[in-house]
Coordinates of C-alpha atoms in Angstrom, one line a residue:
X22 CA 6.8 19.2 -29.2
X23 CA 9.8 20.8 -29.6
X24 CA 12.9 18.7 -31.1
X25 CA 16.5 20.1 -29.8
X26 CA 18.2 21.2 -32.7
X27 CA 15.7 19.5 -35.3
X28 CA 16.8 15.8 -34.5
X29 CA 13.7 13.9 -35.2
X30 CA 11.6 12.7 -32.7
X31 CA 11.3 8.5 -31.3
X32 CA 7.6 7.3 -32.2
X33 CA 6.0 7.6 -29.1
X34 CA 2.4 7.9 -28.0
X35 CA 3.3 11.7 -26.9
X36 CA 7.3 12.5 -27.8
X37 CA 9.4 12.8 -24.7
X38 CA 12.3 14.6 -24.8
X39 CA 14.2 18.0 -23.4
X40 CA 15.2 21.0 -24.8
X41 CA 18.2 22.2 -23.1
X42 CA 17.7 26.1 -23.4
X43 CA 15.0 25.8 -25.8
X44 CA 11.8 27.8 -25.4
X45 CA 9.1 25.5 -27.8
X46 CA 7.2 21.7 -26.4
X47 CA 4.7 19.8 -27.4
X48 CA 0.9 20.2 -26.7
X49 CA -1.0 17.5 -27.2
X50 CA -4.8 17.9 -27.2
X51 CA -6.0 14.8 -25.5
X52 CA -9.4 12.9 -26.0
X53 CA -12.0 11.5 -23.2
X54 CA -9.6 9.4 -21.6
X55 CA -6.5 10.7 -22.3
X56 CA -4.1 9.8 -19.4
X57 CA -0.6 10.7 -18.6
X58 CA 2.0 7.8 -19.0
X59 CA 5.5 7.2 -19.6
X60 CA 4.7 9.4 -22.6
X61 CA 8.6 8.3 -23.7
X62 CA 9.7 7.4 -27.0
X63 CA 11.6 4.3 -27.1
X64 CA 10.2 3.3 -24.0
X65 CA 8.2 0.8 -25.4
X66 CA 4.2 0.3 -27.1
X67 CA 2.9 0.3 -23.3
X68 CA 3.4 4.1 -23.5
X69 CA 1.8 4.2 -26.9
X70 CA -1.4 2.7 -25.9
X71 CA -1.9 4.6 -22.9
X72 CA -1.7 7.8 -25.2
X73 CA -3.7 6.0 -28.0
X74 CA -6.8 8.4 -27.6
X75 CA -4.9 11.1 -28.0
X76 CA -6.4 13.8 -30.5
X77 CA -3.8 16.2 -31.2
X78 CA -0.5 17.9 -31.3
X79 CA 0.0 21.3 -30.9
X80 CA 2.9 23.8 -30.8
X81 CA 4.1 27.4 -31.7
X82 CA 2.7 27.8 -35.6
X83 CA 6.7 28.1 -36.6
X84 CA 7.2 24.3 -35.0
X85 CA 5.0 22.6 -36.9
X86 CA 7.3 21.5 -40.0
X87 CA 9.7 20.0 -38.1
X88 CA 10.6 16.3 -38.4
X89 CA 10.2 15.4 -35.1
X90 CA 6.6 17.0 -35.0
X91 CA 5.8 15.5 -38.0
X92 CA 6.9 12.2 -36.5
X93 CA 5.0 11.7 -33.5
X94 CA 1.8 12.8 -35.6
X95 CA 2.0 10.5 -37.9
X96 CA 2.3 8.0 -35.2
X97 CA -0.7 8.9 -33.1
X98 CA -2.4 9.2 -36.3
X99 CA -3.5 12.8 -35.6
X100 CA -3.0 16.1 -37.2
X101 CA -1.1 19.2 -35.9
X102 CA -1.7 22.7 -35.5
X103 CA -0.1 25.5 -35.0
X104 CA -0.1 28.6 -33.0
X105 CA 1.5 31.7 -33.0
X106 CA 3.3 32.6 -29.9
X107 CA 1.3 35.5 -28.9
X108 CA -2.0 33.6 -28.7
X109 CA 0.2 31.0 -26.5
X110 CA 1.1 33.9 -24.5
X111 CA -2.3 34.5 -23.2
X112 CA -3.0 31.0 -21.8
X113 CA -2.7 30.9 -18.3
X114 CA -0.3 27.6 -17.6
X115 CA 0.1 25.7 -14.0
X116 CA 3.1 25.0 -14.2
X117 CA 5.0 28.8 -15.7
X118 CA 9.0 28.6 -16.3
X119 CA 11.5 31.3 -16.9
X120 CA 13.4 29.7 -19.5
X121 CA 9.9 29.6 -22.7
X122 CA 8.7 32.9 -20.9
X123 CA 12.2 34.4 -21.4
X124 CA 12.7 32.9 -25.3
X125 CA 9.0 33.2 -26.5
X126 CA 6.7 35.2 -23.6
X127 CA 4.9 32.2 -23.2
X128 CA 5.9 30.3 -19.8
X129 CA 5.0 27.2 -20.9
X130 CA 4.7 26.2 -24.7
X131 CA 3.7 23.0 -23.9
X132 CA 1.3 23.2 -21.2
X133 CA 0.1 26.2 -23.1
X134 CA -0.4 24.8 -26.4
X135 CA -2.6 21.9 -25.4
X136 CA -4.5 23.9 -22.8
X137 CA -5.1 26.0 -26.3
X138 CA -5.7 22.8 -28.7
X139 CA -8.6 20.8 -26.1
X140 CA -10.5 24.0 -25.8
X141 CA -12.5 26.2 -23.6
X142 CA -13.1 23.9 -20.0
X143 CA -9.9 21.6 -20.7
X144 CA -7.8 20.9 -17.8
X145 CA -3.8 20.1 -18.2
X146 CA -4.0 16.0 -17.8
X147 CA 0.1 16.0 -17.7
X148 CA 2.1 18.8 -16.5
X149 CA 4.7 19.3 -19.0
X150 CA 7.7 16.9 -18.6
X151 CA 11.0 17.3 -19.9
X152 CA 13.9 14.9 -21.1
X153 CA 16.6 14.9 -23.6
X154 CA 14.7 16.0 -26.4
X155 CA 11.6 17.2 -25.7
X156 CA 9.0 18.9 -23.8
X157 CA 5.5 17.6 -23.6
X158 CA 2.1 18.2 -22.0
X159 CA -1.6 16.8 -22.3
X160 CA -4.5 18.4 -22.1
X161 CA -8.3 17.6 -22.3
X162 CA -11.5 16.6 -20.4
X163 CA -12.0 13.6 -18.2
X164 CA -15.5 12.7 -16.9
X165 CA -16.0 10.9 -13.6
X166 CA -19.0 8.9 -12.1
X167 CA -21.0 10.4 -9.4
X168 CA -19.1 7.8 -7.0
X169 CA -15.4 8.6 -8.1
X170 CA -13.7 11.5 -6.2
X171 CA -10.8 11.3 -8.7
X172 CA -10.5 14.7 -10.3
X173 CA -7.2 15.2 -12.7
X174 CA -8.1 19.1 -12.5
X175 CA -6.3 18.6 -8.5
X176 CA -2.8 17.9 -10.6
X177 CA -2.8 22.0 -12.1
X178 CA -2.1 23.9 -8.5
X179 CA 0.6 21.2 -7.8
X180 CA 3.8 23.0 -7.1
X181 CA 6.2 20.5 -7.8
X182 CA 9.9 20.0 -9.9
X183 CA 7.9 18.5 -13.1
X184 CA 11.8 19.5 -15.1
X185 CA 14.4 19.5 -12.0
X186 CA 16.9 22.1 -11.9
X187 CA 15.2 24.3 -14.5
X188 CA 15.4 28.0 -13.4
X189 CA 12.1 29.1 -12.1
X190 CA 10.8 25.9 -11.8
X191 CA 9.9 24.8 -7.7
X192 CA 10.5 22.7 -5.4
X193 CA 8.8 19.7 -4.7
X194 CA 8.9 19.0 -0.2
X195 CA 9.9 15.2 0.8
X196 CA 7.0 15.0 3.3
X197 CA 8.3 12.2 5.6
X198 CA 12.2 12.6 6.7
X199 CA 13.9 9.4 7.4
X200 CA 16.4 8.2 10.0
X201 CA 19.3 6.6 9.4
X202 CA 18.1 3.0 8.7
X203 CA 18.4 -0.3 11.0
X204 CA 21.4 -2.5 9.4
X205 CA 20.2 -6.0 9.4
X206 CA 21.4 -7.2 13.1
X207 CA 20.9 -9.8 15.7
X208 CA 20.9 -7.2 18.8
X209 CA 18.7 -4.9 20.0
X210 CA 17.8 -2.1 17.8
X211 CA 18.9 1.5 19.3
X212 CA 17.4 3.9 17.2
X213 CA 13.6 3.2 18.5
X214 CA 12.6 5.9 17.3
X215 CA 13.6 6.0 13.7
X216 CA 10.4 5.1 12.5
X217 CA 6.7 6.0 13.5
X218 CA 5.7 2.6 15.0
X219 CA 2.5 3.9 15.9
X220 CA 1.2 4.8 12.3
X221 CA -1.4 2.8 10.6
X222 CA -3.3 2.9 7.3
X223 CA -6.2 4.5 8.7
X224 CA -3.9 7.3 9.0
X225 CA -3.7 7.5 5.1
X226 CA -7.9 7.7 4.5
X227 CA -9.0 9.7 7.4
X228 CA -10.9 12.8 6.8
X229 CA -10.1 12.6 3.2
X230 CA -12.4 11.4 0.1
X231 CA -9.7 8.9 -1.5
X232 CA -9.8 5.7 -2.8
X233 CA -8.5 3.4 -0.5
X234 CA -5.7 1.2 -1.2
X235 CA -4.1 1.9 2.5
X236 CA -5.6 -0.4 4.4
X237 CA -6.1 -3.8 4.0
X238 CA -9.3 -4.7 5.2
X239 CA -11.8 -6.9 2.4
X240 CA -13.9 -4.2 0.6
X241 CA -17.4 -4.6 0.6
X242 CA -17.7 -6.5 3.7
X243 CA -19.2 -6.7 6.2
X244 CA -21.5 -9.6 4.1
X245 CA -25.4 -8.8 4.5
X246 CA -26.1 -12.0 6.4
X247 CA -23.0 -10.7 9.2
X248 CA -24.5 -7.0 9.6
X249 CA -28.1 -8.8 10.0
X250 CA -26.3 -11.4 12.7
X251 CA -25.0 -8.4 14.1
X252 CA -27.7 -6.0 14.4
X253 CA -30.2 -8.7 15.6
X254 CA -27.5 -8.9 18.8
X255 CA -28.3 -5.6 20.2
X256 CA -31.4 -6.2 21.1
X257 CA -28.9 -8.2 24.1
X258 CA -27.3 -5.1 25.2
X259 CA -28.6 -5.3 28.6
X260 CA -27.4 -8.4 29.3
X261 CA -23.1 -8.7 30.2
X262 CA -21.1 -10.4 27.4
X263 CA -20.6 -14.1 27.5
X264 CA -18.0 -15.6 25.1
X265 CA -18.5 -18.9 26.3
X266 CA -20.2 -20.1 22.6
X267 CA -17.6 -17.6 20.0
X268 CA -14.9 -19.2 22.1
X269 CA -16.1 -22.7 21.6
X270 CA -16.9 -22.2 18.3
X271 CA -13.2 -20.5 17.7
X272 CA -11.8 -23.9 19.2
X273 CA -13.8 -26.0 17.4
X274 CA -12.5 -24.5 13.6
X275 CA -9.3 -25.1 14.7
X276 CA -9.9 -28.6 16.6
X277 CA -8.5 -27.2 20.0
X278 CA -9.8 -27.7 23.9
X279 CA -11.2 -24.1 24.5
X280 CA -8.6 -23.6 26.9
X281 CA -6.4 -22.9 24.0
X282 CA -8.4 -20.1 22.9
X283 CA -8.8 -16.7 24.3
X284 CA -11.0 -13.8 22.7
X285 CA -9.7 -10.8 22.3
X286 CA -11.0 -7.0 20.6
X287 CA -8.6 -7.2 17.7
X288 CA -5.0 -8.8 17.4
X289 CA -4.5 -4.8 18.9
X290 CA -5.2 -5.8 22.3
X291 CA -3.5 -9.2 22.2
X292 CA -0.1 -8.0 21.1
X293 CA -1.0 -5.3 24.4
X294 CA -1.6 -8.7 26.3
X295 CA 1.7 -10.1 25.3
X296 CA 3.6 -7.4 26.4
X297 CA 2.3 -6.9 29.8
X298 CA 1.9 -10.7 30.9
X299 CA 4.1 -12.7 29.8
X300 CA 7.7 -13.0 32.1
X301 CA 10.1 -11.9 29.0
X302 CA 13.4 -10.7 29.0
X303 CA 15.0 -10.9 25.4
X304 CA 11.9 -9.9 23.2
X305 CA 12.7 -10.0 19.6
X306 CA 10.4 -9.0 16.4
X307 CA 11.2 -9.9 12.8
X308 CA 11.0 -6.8 10.6
X309 CA 9.5 -5.4 8.3
X310 CA 6.3 -6.5 9.7
X311 CA 2.9 -4.9 11.3
X312 CA 5.1 -2.6 13.9
X313 CA 2.6 -2.7 17.1
X314 CA 3.9 -6.0 18.6
X315 CA 7.1 -3.6 18.9
X316 CA 5.2 -0.7 20.0
X317 CA 3.2 -2.4 22.7
X318 CA 6.1 -4.1 24.2
X319 CA 8.2 -0.5 24.2
X320 CA 5.4 0.7 26.0
X321 CA 5.7 -2.2 28.3
X322 CA 9.4 -1.6 29.3
X323 CA 10.7 -4.2 27.2
X324 CA 14.2 -3.6 25.6
X325 CA 13.0 -5.2 22.2
X326 CA 16.0 -6.3 19.8
X327 CA 15.0 -6.2 15.9
X328 CA 15.8 -8.9 12.8
X329 CA 15.5 -7.2 9.6
X330 CA 15.1 -9.3 6.7
X331 CA 16.3 -8.2 3.2
X332 CA 15.3 -7.1 0.4
X333 CA 17.9 -9.2 -1.9
X334 CA 16.4 -12.1 0.2
X335 CA 13.4 -11.5 -0.8
X336 CA 12.2 -10.5 2.5
X337 CA 12.7 -14.8 3.7
X338 CA 13.4 -15.6 7.4
X339 CA 16.3 -16.9 8.3
X340 CA 15.9 -18.5 11.2
X341 CA 19.7 -18.1 11.6
X342 CA 19.4 -14.4 12.5
X343 CA 16.8 -14.6 15.5
X344 CA 19.3 -14.4 18.3
X345 CA 19.7 -17.7 20.0
X346 CA 18.9 -15.9 23.5
X347 CA 15.8 -14.6 22.6
X348 CA 12.8 -15.6 24.9
X349 CA 10.0 -14.5 22.6
X350 CA 9.7 -13.9 19.0
X351 CA 7.3 -12.2 16.6
X352 CA 6.8 -12.5 13.1
X353 CA 3.9 -12.2 10.9
X354 CA 2.7 -14.6 8.3
X355 CA 1.9 -13.9 5.4
X356 CA 3.7 -11.0 7.0
X357 CA 2.7 -7.2 6.8
X358 CA 3.9 -5.8 5.1
X359 CA 6.0 -7.6 2.6
X360 CA 3.2 -10.2 2.1
X361 CA 5.6 -12.8 1.8
X362 CA 4.2 -16.2 3.4
X363 CA 6.8 -18.3 5.1
X364 CA 7.0 -21.9 5.1
X365 CA 5.6 -23.2 8.9
X366 CA 7.9 -25.3 9.4
X367 CA 10.5 -22.5 8.9
X368 CA 8.7 -20.2 11.7
X369 CA 8.2 -23.4 13.6
X370 CA 12.1 -24.2 13.9
X371 CA 12.3 -21.5 16.0
X372 CA 10.4 -22.8 18.7
X373 CA 12.6 -23.6 21.9
X374 CA 12.5 -24.7 25.5
X375 CA 11.9 -21.2 27.5
X376 CA 10.7 -19.2 24.4
X377 CA 7.1 -17.9 23.1
X378 CA 6.9 -17.6 19.6
X379 CA 4.5 -15.0 18.1
X380 CA 2.9 -15.8 15.2
X381 CA 0.7 -13.2 13.6
X382 CA -2.1 -14.9 11.0
X383 CA -3.8 -11.9 11.0
X384 CA -4.1 -12.1 7.2
X385 CA -3.9 -16.1 6.9
X386 CA -7.2 -16.7 5.7
X387 CA -7.0 -14.9 2.6
X388 CA -4.5 -17.2 1.1
X389 CA -6.1 -20.0 -0.2
X390 CA -6.0 -23.1 1.8
X391 CA -4.6 -21.1 4.3
X392 CA -1.4 -23.2 3.8
X393 CA 1.6 -22.6 6.1
X394 CA -0.8 -22.1 9.1
X395 CA 0.6 -23.2 12.2
X396 CA -3.3 -21.7 14.1
X397 CA -4.1 -25.4 15.3
X398 CA -0.9 -26.9 16.2
X399 CA -0.1 -28.0 19.5
X400 CA 3.6 -29.6 18.6
X401 CA 5.3 -26.5 18.3
X402 CA 5.9 -25.3 22.3
X403 CA 5.6 -21.4 23.2
X404 CA 3.8 -21.0 20.4
X405 CA 1.5 -18.3 20.0
X406 CA -0.8 -17.9 17.2
X407 CA -2.7 -14.4 16.9
X408 CA -6.1 -14.5 14.5
X409 CA -8.1 -11.3 13.3
X410 CA -11.7 -11.3 12.1
X411 CA -11.5 -7.3 10.6
X412 CA -9.3 -8.1 7.6
X413 CA -11.3 -10.5 5.7
X414 CA -15.2 -9.2 7.7
X415 CA -14.7 -5.9 7.5
X416 CA -14.9 -5.9 11.1
X417 CA -12.2 -3.0 12.3
X418 CA -14.3 -0.9 13.9
X419 CA -15.9 -4.1 15.9
X420 CA -12.7 -5.0 16.7
X421 CA -12.1 -8.9 17.4
X422 CA -9.7 -10.9 17.1
X423 CA -8.5 -14.2 19.0
X424 CA -5.6 -16.2 20.2
X425 CA -4.6 -19.7 20.1
X426 CA -2.0 -20.7 22.2
X427 CA -1.1 -23.3 25.3
X428 CA -3.9 -23.3 28.1
X429 CA -1.2 -21.9 30.8
X430 CA -0.3 -19.4 28.3
X431 CA -3.9 -18.2 27.9
X432 CA -4.5 -18.0 31.5
X433 CA -1.7 -15.5 32.0
X434 CA -3.2 -13.2 29.4
X435 CA -6.8 -13.6 31.0
X436 CA -5.6 -12.1 33.7
X437 CA -4.2 -9.4 32.0
X438 CA -7.9 -8.4 30.6
X439 CA -10.1 -6.6 32.1
X440 CA -13.7 -8.3 32.7
X441 CA -16.3 -8.7 29.6
X442 CA -12.9 -7.3 27.0
X443 CA -14.9 -8.0 24.1
X444 CA -18.6 -6.8 23.2
X445 CA -21.7 -8.6 22.7
X446 CA -21.7 -7.7 18.8
X447 CA -18.5 -9.0 18.4
X448 CA -18.9 -11.7 19.7
X449 CA -21.7 -13.0 17.7
X450 CA -20.0 -11.7 14.9
X451 CA -17.4 -14.0 15.9
X452 CA -19.1 -17.2 16.2
X453 CA -20.7 -16.7 12.8
X454 CA -17.8 -15.8 11.2
X455 CA -16.5 -19.6 12.5
X456 CA -19.4 -21.4 10.3
X457 CA -18.6 -23.8 7.4
X458 CA -20.9 -21.1 5.2
X459 CA -18.7 -18.4 6.1
X460 CA -15.1 -20.3 6.1
X461 CA -16.1 -20.9 2.8
X462 CA -16.8 -17.4 1.4
X463 CA -13.6 -16.5 2.8
X464 CA -11.9 -19.2 0.9
X465 CA -13.9 -18.0 -2.5
X466 CA -12.6 -14.5 -1.8
X467 CA -8.6 -15.9 -0.5
X468 CA -9.2 -17.1 -4.4
X469 CA -10.3 -14.0 -5.6
X470 CA -7.9 -12.1 -4.0
X471 CA -4.9 -14.0 -5.5
X472 CA -6.2 -13.3 -9.1
X473 CA -6.6 -9.8 -8.2
X474 CA -3.1 -9.7 -6.9
X475 CA -1.8 -11.5 -9.7
X476 CA -3.5 -8.7 -12.2
X477 CA -2.2 -5.8 -9.8
X478 CA 1.6 -7.2 -10.3
X479 CA 1.1 -8.0 -13.6
X480 CA 0.3 -3.7 -13.9
X481 CA 3.1 -2.9 -11.9
X482 CA 5.3 -4.4 -14.0
X483 CA 4.6 -2.6 -16.5
X484 CA 6.6 0.1 -15.3
X485 CA 10.4 0.4 -15.2
X486 CA 10.4 2.9 -12.2
X487 CA 8.3 0.4 -9.9
X488 CA 9.9 -2.9 -8.5
X489 CA 7.5 -4.9 -6.4
X490 CA 8.2 -8.0 -4.2
X491 CA 6.6 -11.0 -6.3
X492 CA 6.6 -13.4 -4.0
X493 CA 3.5 -11.9 -2.6
X494 CA 0.7 -14.0 -1.1
X495 CA -1.2 -11.3 1.2
X496 CA -4.2 -9.4 0.1
X497 CA -1.9 -6.1 -0.3
X498 CA 1.6 -6.0 -2.1
X499 CA 4.9 -4.3 -1.5
X500 CA 6.6 -2.1 -3.9
X501 CA 9.9 -0.1 -3.8
X502 CA 9.6 3.4 -5.7
X503 CA 13.0 6.2 -6.3
X504 CA 11.5 8.6 -4.3
X505 CA 8.2 7.3 -3.1
X506 CA 7.0 8.9 -0.9
X507 CA 6.4 12.5 -3.2
X508 CA 5.1 9.7 -5.6
X509 CA 2.6 9.2 -2.9
X510 CA 1.9 12.8 -2.2
X511 CA 0.9 13.1 -6.1
X512 CA -1.2 10.0 -6.0
X513 CA -3.3 12.0 -3.0
X514 CA -3.7 14.6 -5.7
X515 CA -5.4 11.9 -7.9
X516 CA -7.6 10.3 -5.6
X517 CA -5.6 7.4 -3.8
X518 CA -4.5 6.8 -0.8
X519 CA -1.4 4.1 -0.5
X520 CA 0.0 3.3 2.8
X521 CA 3.7 4.9 3.3
X522 CA 6.6 2.2 4.0
X523 CA 9.0 4.5 6.2
X524 CA 7.2 3.5 8.9
X525 CA 8.6 -0.2 8.9
X526 CA 11.9 -1.2 10.0
X527 CA 13.8 -2.0 7.4
X528 CA 11.8 0.1 4.7
X529 CA 12.3 3.7 3.9
X530 CA 10.6 6.5 2.3
X531 CA 11.2 4.7 -1.2
X532 CA 8.5 2.3 -0.5
X533 CA 4.7 2.0 -0.7
X534 CA 2.2 -0.8 0.3
X535 CA -1.2 -1.4 -1.6
X536 CA -4.1 -3.3 -1.1
X537 CA -4.9 -5.5 -3.3
X538 CA -8.0 -4.4 -5.0
X539 CA -10.7 -5.4 -7.7
X540 CA -10.0 -5.4 -11.6
X541 CA -11.6 -1.4 -12.2
X542 CA -9.9 0.2 -8.9
X543 CA -7.1 -1.5 -9.9
X544 CA -6.8 -0.6 -13.4
X545 CA -7.5 3.2 -12.4
X546 CA -5.3 3.2 -9.7
X547 CA -1.9 2.1 -12.1
X548 CA -3.5 5.2 -14.5
X549 CA -3.1 7.2 -11.6
X550 CA 0.2 5.9 -11.3
X551 CA 1.4 6.1 -14.6
X552 CA 0.7 10.1 -14.1
X553 CA 1.7 10.2 -10.6
X554 CA 5.6 9.0 -12.3
X555 CA 5.0 11.3 -15.0
X556 CA 4.8 14.5 -12.7
X557 CA 7.9 13.5 -11.1
X558 CA 10.2 13.4 -14.5

């Protein structure tokens, strides 16, 4: 730890300060659970708590008596250890810099001291961080269970500018360039290629062993009873699928006649059917939201208008922003990725004679009581509600969803479907998920998701760098971090996948979507986020 000009360091878990042009830094020998945090003196008790397991402070032996070094060690209740410059010069550091190398012969005093004090086999938990008054780093040993894929050792080869602008610091590239953003508009969007509408969360975890916060499928699903029902259906694969029973079960669940139900191979197929079968000329999609509806409409040759909801309005729907001439309006509720739950009557107010009002309720069963649902309503003209069983029940690989609409609309969509569009196992799953016991289980899961979401939001609130959409009601939250695209890449190195936000119209590279997980996973993620933010300086 090296204060500038002998100034005392602020008392915090691990000193954070910048030594402009100086050679020294802090090396802190971390305990087993030492993890990176703000590391900032003066950022509050949260930083000190995150460094509570730091076992010692290390630096150049010529600096051990510096008042700031001593003050930080006293605050942490740990000893100070000094090393000769020549000894630190022999320690290989992951992130060398020219300034300390020229001054002391050591490419990073902070990292070298931390690794040397932690002992043989230690890894760098937090690479050097430089702020106004000192440079610090943390090293130690972090054991992981056999099922955990996070590896702090993977931090070491990361090449990024931890100390912005310091000579010899490599540049961290931005992995996703973002085109000019849409403005709030009622007219058709002219830059259709500004966002990758075909990007989905599964691309974040495909082919890699990462803890998944990118895909909004509920973990530990399908449940055993549903697996057994699906497995038993395999004995009937010789027969063509018969969807009548499943269709009747969906109709009964929503208190509708069967003629108002269409079963589909997931909600994605339903969006394609809507784009191809409905006689519309002026479709509008309310964004930010799931991008598949717009992609399907564009693929079908439609020019698609966009209404972009604003962060300053909490991403809440303003019905007046929807063009009166729109003959098809698509909106999600709760909306993916903002997690905002719009009032049902606000959405219903968009209905007009000659207009289809498409409401994607793929995540509505994750809302306790399904309040604000429009599924089952027959009093809203042109209403089309889409539901998915893949999220709550973990059936993304089986592909099953359904449409609720007026019989004439259902007939149009059905004619656009191929024969036997839904497999027998998927039909069996749909019928099973409509039962009273299944609905009770889904309701219980919705309440549990609400509790875990509150825990995640509370943890995120401790980071000054993070801004959340606090009105989240779905099984995911949307957060804004300056340079979130780079943070996302660092999270990957720490073993966590988050959903990039810049593929959603209305958002840019500074947004991430996080799926709600169990408390233990959330706590590990918050620690990883702490490190990822620290790596960015």
